[in-house]
mmCIF file of C-alpha atoms in Angstrom:
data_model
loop_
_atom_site.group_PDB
_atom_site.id
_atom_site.type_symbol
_atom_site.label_atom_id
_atom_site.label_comp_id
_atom_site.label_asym_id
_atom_site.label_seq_id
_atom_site.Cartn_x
_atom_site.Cartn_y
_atom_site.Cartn_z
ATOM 1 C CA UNK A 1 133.387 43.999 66.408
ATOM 2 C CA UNK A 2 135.818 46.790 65.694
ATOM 3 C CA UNK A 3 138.882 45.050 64.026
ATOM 4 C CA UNK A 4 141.458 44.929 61.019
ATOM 5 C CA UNK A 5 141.336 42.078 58.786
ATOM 6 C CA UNK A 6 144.515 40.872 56.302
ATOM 7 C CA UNK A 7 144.310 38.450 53.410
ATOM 8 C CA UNK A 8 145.662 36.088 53.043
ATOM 9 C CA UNK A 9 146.675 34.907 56.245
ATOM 10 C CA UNK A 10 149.588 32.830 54.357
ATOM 11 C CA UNK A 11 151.019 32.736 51.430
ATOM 12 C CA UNK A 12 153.428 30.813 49.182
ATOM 13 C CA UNK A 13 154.358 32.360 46.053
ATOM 14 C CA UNK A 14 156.789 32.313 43.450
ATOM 15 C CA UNK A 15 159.377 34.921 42.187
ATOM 16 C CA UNK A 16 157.271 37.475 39.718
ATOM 17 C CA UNK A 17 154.051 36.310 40.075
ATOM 18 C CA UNK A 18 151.917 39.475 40.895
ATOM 19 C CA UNK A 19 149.836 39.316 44.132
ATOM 20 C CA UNK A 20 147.774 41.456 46.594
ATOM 21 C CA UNK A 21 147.421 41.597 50.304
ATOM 22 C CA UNK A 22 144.017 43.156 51.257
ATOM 23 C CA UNK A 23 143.472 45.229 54.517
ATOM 24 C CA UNK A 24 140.086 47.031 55.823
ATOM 25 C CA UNK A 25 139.497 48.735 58.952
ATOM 26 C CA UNK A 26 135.792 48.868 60.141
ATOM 27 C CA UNK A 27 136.440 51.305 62.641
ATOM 28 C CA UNK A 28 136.091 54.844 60.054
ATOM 29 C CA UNK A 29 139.725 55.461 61.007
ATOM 30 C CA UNK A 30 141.226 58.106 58.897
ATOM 31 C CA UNK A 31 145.254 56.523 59.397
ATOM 32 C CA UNK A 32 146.537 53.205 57.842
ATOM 33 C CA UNK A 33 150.114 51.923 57.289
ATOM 34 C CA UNK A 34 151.284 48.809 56.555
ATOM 35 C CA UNK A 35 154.637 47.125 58.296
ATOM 36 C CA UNK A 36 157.556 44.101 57.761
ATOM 37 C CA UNK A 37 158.284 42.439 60.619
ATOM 38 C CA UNK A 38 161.459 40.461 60.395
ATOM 39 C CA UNK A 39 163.757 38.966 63.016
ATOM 40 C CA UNK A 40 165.986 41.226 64.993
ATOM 41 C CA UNK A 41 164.365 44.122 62.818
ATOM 42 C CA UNK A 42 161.211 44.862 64.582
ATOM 43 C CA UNK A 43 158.346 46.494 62.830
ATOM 44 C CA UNK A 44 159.229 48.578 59.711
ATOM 45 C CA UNK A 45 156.989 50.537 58.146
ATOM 46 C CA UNK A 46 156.342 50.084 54.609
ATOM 47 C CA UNK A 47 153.960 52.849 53.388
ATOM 48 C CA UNK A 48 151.630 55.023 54.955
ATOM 49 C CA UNK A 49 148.116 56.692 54.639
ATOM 50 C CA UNK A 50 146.763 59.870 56.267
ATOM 51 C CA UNK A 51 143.502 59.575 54.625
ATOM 52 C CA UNK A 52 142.004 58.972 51.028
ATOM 53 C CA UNK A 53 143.894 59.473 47.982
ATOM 54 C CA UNK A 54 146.501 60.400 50.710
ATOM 55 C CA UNK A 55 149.171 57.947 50.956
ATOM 56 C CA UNK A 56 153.803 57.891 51.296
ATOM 57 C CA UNK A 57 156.249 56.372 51.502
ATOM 58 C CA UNK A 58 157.404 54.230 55.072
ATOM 59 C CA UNK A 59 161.352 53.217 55.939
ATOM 60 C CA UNK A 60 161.162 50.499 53.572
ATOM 61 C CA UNK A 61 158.965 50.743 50.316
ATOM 62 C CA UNK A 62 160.674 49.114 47.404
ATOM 63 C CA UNK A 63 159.641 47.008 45.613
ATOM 64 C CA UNK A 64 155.691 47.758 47.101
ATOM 65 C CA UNK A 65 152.676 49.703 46.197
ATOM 66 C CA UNK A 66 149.850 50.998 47.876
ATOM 67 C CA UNK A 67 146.309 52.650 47.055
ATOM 68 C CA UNK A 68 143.574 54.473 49.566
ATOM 69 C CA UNK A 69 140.984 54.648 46.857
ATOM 70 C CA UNK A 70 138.000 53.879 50.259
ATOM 71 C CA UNK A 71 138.565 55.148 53.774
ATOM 72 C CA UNK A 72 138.820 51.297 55.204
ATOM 73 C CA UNK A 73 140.786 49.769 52.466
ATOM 74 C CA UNK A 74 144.246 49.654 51.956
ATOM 75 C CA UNK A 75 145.771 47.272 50.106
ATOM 76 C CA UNK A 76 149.680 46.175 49.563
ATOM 77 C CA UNK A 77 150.243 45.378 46.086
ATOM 78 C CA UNK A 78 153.626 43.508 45.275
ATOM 79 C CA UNK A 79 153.687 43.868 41.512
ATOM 80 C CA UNK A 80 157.033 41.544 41.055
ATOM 81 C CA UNK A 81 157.791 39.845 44.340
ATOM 82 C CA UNK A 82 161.266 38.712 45.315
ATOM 83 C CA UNK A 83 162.418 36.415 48.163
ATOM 84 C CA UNK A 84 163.644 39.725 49.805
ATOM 85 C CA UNK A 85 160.056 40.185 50.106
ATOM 86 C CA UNK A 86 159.515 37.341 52.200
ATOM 87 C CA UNK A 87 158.421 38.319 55.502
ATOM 88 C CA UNK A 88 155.251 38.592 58.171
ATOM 89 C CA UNK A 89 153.197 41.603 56.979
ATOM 90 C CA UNK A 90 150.594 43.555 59.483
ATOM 91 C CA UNK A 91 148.256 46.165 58.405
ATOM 92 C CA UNK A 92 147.249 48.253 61.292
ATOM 93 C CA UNK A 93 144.804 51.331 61.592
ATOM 94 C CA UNK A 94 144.580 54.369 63.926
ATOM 95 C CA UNK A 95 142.102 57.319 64.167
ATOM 96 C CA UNK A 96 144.578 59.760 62.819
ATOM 97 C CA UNK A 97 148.459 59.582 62.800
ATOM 98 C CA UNK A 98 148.757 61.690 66.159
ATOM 99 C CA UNK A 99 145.518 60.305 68.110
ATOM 100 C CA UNK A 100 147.763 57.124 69.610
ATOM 101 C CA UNK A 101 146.833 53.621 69.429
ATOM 102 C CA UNK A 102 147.577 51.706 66.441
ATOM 103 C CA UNK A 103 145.308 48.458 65.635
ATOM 104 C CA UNK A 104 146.876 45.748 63.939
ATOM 105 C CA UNK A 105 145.329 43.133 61.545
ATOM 106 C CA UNK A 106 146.479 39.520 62.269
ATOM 107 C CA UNK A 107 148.834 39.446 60.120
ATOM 108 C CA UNK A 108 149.860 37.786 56.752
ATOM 109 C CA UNK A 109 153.071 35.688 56.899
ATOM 110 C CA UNK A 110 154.159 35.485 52.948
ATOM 111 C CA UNK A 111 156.878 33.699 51.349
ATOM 112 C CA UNK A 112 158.189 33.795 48.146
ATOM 113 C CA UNK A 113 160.239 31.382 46.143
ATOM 114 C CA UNK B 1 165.577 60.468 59.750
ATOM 115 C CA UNK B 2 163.713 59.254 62.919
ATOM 116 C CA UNK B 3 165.368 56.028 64.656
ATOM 117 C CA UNK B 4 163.968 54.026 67.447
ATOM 118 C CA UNK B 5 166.707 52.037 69.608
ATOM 119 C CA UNK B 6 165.998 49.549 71.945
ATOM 120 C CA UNK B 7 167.534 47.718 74.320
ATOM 121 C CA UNK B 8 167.809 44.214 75.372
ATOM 122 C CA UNK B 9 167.011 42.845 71.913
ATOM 123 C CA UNK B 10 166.670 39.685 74.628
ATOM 124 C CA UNK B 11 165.585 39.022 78.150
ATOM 125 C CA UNK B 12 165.529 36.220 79.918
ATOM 126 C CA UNK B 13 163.754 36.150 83.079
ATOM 127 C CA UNK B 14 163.268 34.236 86.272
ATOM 128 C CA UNK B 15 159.692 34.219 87.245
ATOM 129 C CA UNK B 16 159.090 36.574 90.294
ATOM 130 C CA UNK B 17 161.983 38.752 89.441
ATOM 131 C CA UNK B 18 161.636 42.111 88.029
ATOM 132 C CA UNK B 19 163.208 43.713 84.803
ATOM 133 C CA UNK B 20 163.415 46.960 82.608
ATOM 134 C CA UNK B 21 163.850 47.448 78.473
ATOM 135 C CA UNK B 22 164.559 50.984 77.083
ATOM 136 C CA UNK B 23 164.193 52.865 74.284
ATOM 137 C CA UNK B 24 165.782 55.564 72.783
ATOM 138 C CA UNK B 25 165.324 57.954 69.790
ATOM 139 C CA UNK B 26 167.395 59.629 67.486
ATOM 140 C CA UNK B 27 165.120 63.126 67.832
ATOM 141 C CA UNK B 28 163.168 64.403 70.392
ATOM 142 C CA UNK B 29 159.440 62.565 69.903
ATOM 143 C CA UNK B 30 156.237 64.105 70.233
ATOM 144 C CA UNK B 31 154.915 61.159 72.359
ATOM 145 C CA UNK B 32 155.892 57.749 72.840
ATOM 146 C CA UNK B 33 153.530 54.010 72.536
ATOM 147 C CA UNK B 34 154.271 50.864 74.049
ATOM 148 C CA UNK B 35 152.900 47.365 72.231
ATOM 149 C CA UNK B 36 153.055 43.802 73.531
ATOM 150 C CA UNK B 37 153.370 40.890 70.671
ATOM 151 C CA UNK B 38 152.419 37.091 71.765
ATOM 152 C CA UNK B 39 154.042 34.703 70.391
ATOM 153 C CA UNK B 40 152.176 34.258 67.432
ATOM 154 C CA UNK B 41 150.438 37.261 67.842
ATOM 155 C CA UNK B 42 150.136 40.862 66.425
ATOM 156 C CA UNK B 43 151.341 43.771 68.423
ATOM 157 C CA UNK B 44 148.635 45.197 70.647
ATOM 158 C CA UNK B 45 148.631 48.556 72.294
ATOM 159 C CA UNK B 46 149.740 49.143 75.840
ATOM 160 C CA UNK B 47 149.737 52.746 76.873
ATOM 161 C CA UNK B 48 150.937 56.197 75.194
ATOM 162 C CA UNK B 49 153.195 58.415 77.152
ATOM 163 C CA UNK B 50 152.757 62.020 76.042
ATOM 164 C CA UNK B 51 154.295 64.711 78.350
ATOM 165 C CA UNK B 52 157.423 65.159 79.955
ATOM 166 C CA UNK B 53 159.139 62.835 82.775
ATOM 167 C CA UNK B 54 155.196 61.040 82.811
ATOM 168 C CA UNK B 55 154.819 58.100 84.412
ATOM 169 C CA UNK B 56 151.791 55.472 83.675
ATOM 170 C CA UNK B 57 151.379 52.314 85.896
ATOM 171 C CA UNK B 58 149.510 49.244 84.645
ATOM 172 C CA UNK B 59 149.332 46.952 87.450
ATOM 173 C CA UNK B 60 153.275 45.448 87.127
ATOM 174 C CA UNK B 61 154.321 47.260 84.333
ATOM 175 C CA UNK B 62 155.916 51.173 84.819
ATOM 176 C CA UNK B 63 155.895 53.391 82.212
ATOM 177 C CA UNK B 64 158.152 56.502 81.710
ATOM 178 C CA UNK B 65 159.152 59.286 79.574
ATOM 179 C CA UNK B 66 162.103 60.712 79.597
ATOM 180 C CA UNK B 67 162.446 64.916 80.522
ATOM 181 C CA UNK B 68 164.212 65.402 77.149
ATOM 182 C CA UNK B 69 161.326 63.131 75.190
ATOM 183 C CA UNK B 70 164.365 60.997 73.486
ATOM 184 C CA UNK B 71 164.077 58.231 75.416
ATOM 185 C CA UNK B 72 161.900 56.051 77.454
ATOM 186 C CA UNK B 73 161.262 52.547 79.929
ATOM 187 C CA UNK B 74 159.178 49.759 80.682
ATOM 188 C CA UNK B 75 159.919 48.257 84.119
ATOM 189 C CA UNK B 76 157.984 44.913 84.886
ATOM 190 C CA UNK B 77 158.088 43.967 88.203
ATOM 191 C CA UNK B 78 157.566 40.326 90.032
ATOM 192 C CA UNK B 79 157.229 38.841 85.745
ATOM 193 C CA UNK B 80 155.283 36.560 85.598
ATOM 194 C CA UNK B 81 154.749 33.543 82.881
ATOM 195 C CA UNK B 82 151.817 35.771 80.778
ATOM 196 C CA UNK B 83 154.449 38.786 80.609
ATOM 197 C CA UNK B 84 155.935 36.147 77.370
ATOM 198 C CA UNK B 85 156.307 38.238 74.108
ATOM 199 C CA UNK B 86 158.191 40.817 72.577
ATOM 200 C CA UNK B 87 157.949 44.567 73.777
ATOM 201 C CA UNK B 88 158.107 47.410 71.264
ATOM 202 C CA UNK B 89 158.337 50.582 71.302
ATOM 203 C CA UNK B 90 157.200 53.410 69.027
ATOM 204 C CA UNK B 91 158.083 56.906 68.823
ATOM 205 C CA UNK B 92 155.728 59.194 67.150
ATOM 206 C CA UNK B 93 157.574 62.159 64.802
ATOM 207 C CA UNK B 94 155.584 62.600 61.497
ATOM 208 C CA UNK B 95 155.327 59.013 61.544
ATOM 209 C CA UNK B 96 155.587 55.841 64.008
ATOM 210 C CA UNK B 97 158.866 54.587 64.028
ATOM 211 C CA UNK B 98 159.063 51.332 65.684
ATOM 212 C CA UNK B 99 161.968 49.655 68.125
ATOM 213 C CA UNK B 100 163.502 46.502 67.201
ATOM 214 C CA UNK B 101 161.736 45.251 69.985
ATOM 215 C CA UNK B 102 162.633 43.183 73.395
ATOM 216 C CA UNK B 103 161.526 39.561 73.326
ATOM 217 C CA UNK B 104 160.967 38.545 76.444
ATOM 218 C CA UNK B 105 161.253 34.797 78.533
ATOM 219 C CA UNK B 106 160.612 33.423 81.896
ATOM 220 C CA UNK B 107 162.042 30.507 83.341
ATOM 221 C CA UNK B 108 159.653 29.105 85.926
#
């Protein structure tokens, strides 16, 4: 089954403490970003990745990193979270930026403390 | 850079009755992509509008793009209970740039 698939689903964590949110795409698509979604803000976009080894910056990167080291990973890496940071994170994958249709991962609602 | 504006941020519906959200960018877009979000969902695709003035029909729902490519609609018509959710929009520049979305309610 073609999908996108986040980890962790949810997630309490503290101020500082160092944590990962995986995302992989099973679908060979070339295009991944990852986005905030906060009320009454819609869906900003946090970084961005055309391809491997190929990634920039979104609306709202700070304080979040990114690496496209395989084709249908791409993980969000908050090295130092803050509760600023706390949010509902998707993941979503597309064939290529311009090809349309964006598939979004489940979604991993984090909080931190 | 690009900005996505839409508008309701709200709508509450009665059932049967029809309604429109709209969306508007900052710079002309190359095309334009409508999502639907459950309520404790993820945003799933709808329909990409990609030349000018086009207009795309799914069953109740009317899609168009404006002649200048700035702006754009979704017209529902007759809503019914499983039209629930928030509505973005997404206007593709260099990158997808997403609407604050229209959450959407209908009173039976």
């Amino acid at each position: 089954e073609a999908q996108v698939t986040q980890n962790p689903r949810y997630l309490i964590t503290v101020t500082g403490k160092k944590l990962t949110v995986t995302c992989s795409q099973n679908m060979n698509h070339e295009y991944m970003s990852w986005y905030r979604q906060d009320p009454g803000l819609g869906l900003r976009q946090i970084y961005y990745s055309m391809n491997v080894e190929v990634t920039d910056k979104g609306d709202v990167p700070e304080g979040y990193k990114v690496s496209r080291k395989e084709k249908r990973n791409f993980p969000l890496i908050l090295e130092s979270p803050s509760p600023n940071q706390t949010s509902l994170y998707f993941c979503a994958s597309s064939p290529s930026l311009n090809t349309g249709e964006l598939f979004f991962g489940e979604g991993s609602r984090l909080t931190v403390l | 850079g690009q900005q996505v504006m839409q508008i309701p941020q709200y709508q509450h519906v009665q059932e049967g009755e029809d309604f429109t959200t709209y969306c508007n960018s900052s710079t002309t877009l190359s095309n334009i992509q409508w999502y639907k979000q459950r309520p404790g969902g993820h945003p799933v695709f709808l329909i990409q509008l990609v030349k000018s003035g086009e207009v795309k029909k799914q069953k109740r729902l009317t899609f168009q793009f404006g002649e200048a490519k700035k702006n754009s609609s979704l017209h529902i018509t007759a809503t019914q209970t499983t039209d629930v959710g928030t509505y973005f929009c997404a206007g593709d520049d260099y990158k997808l740039s997403f609407g604050a979305g229209t959450t959407v309610t209908v009173r039976a």
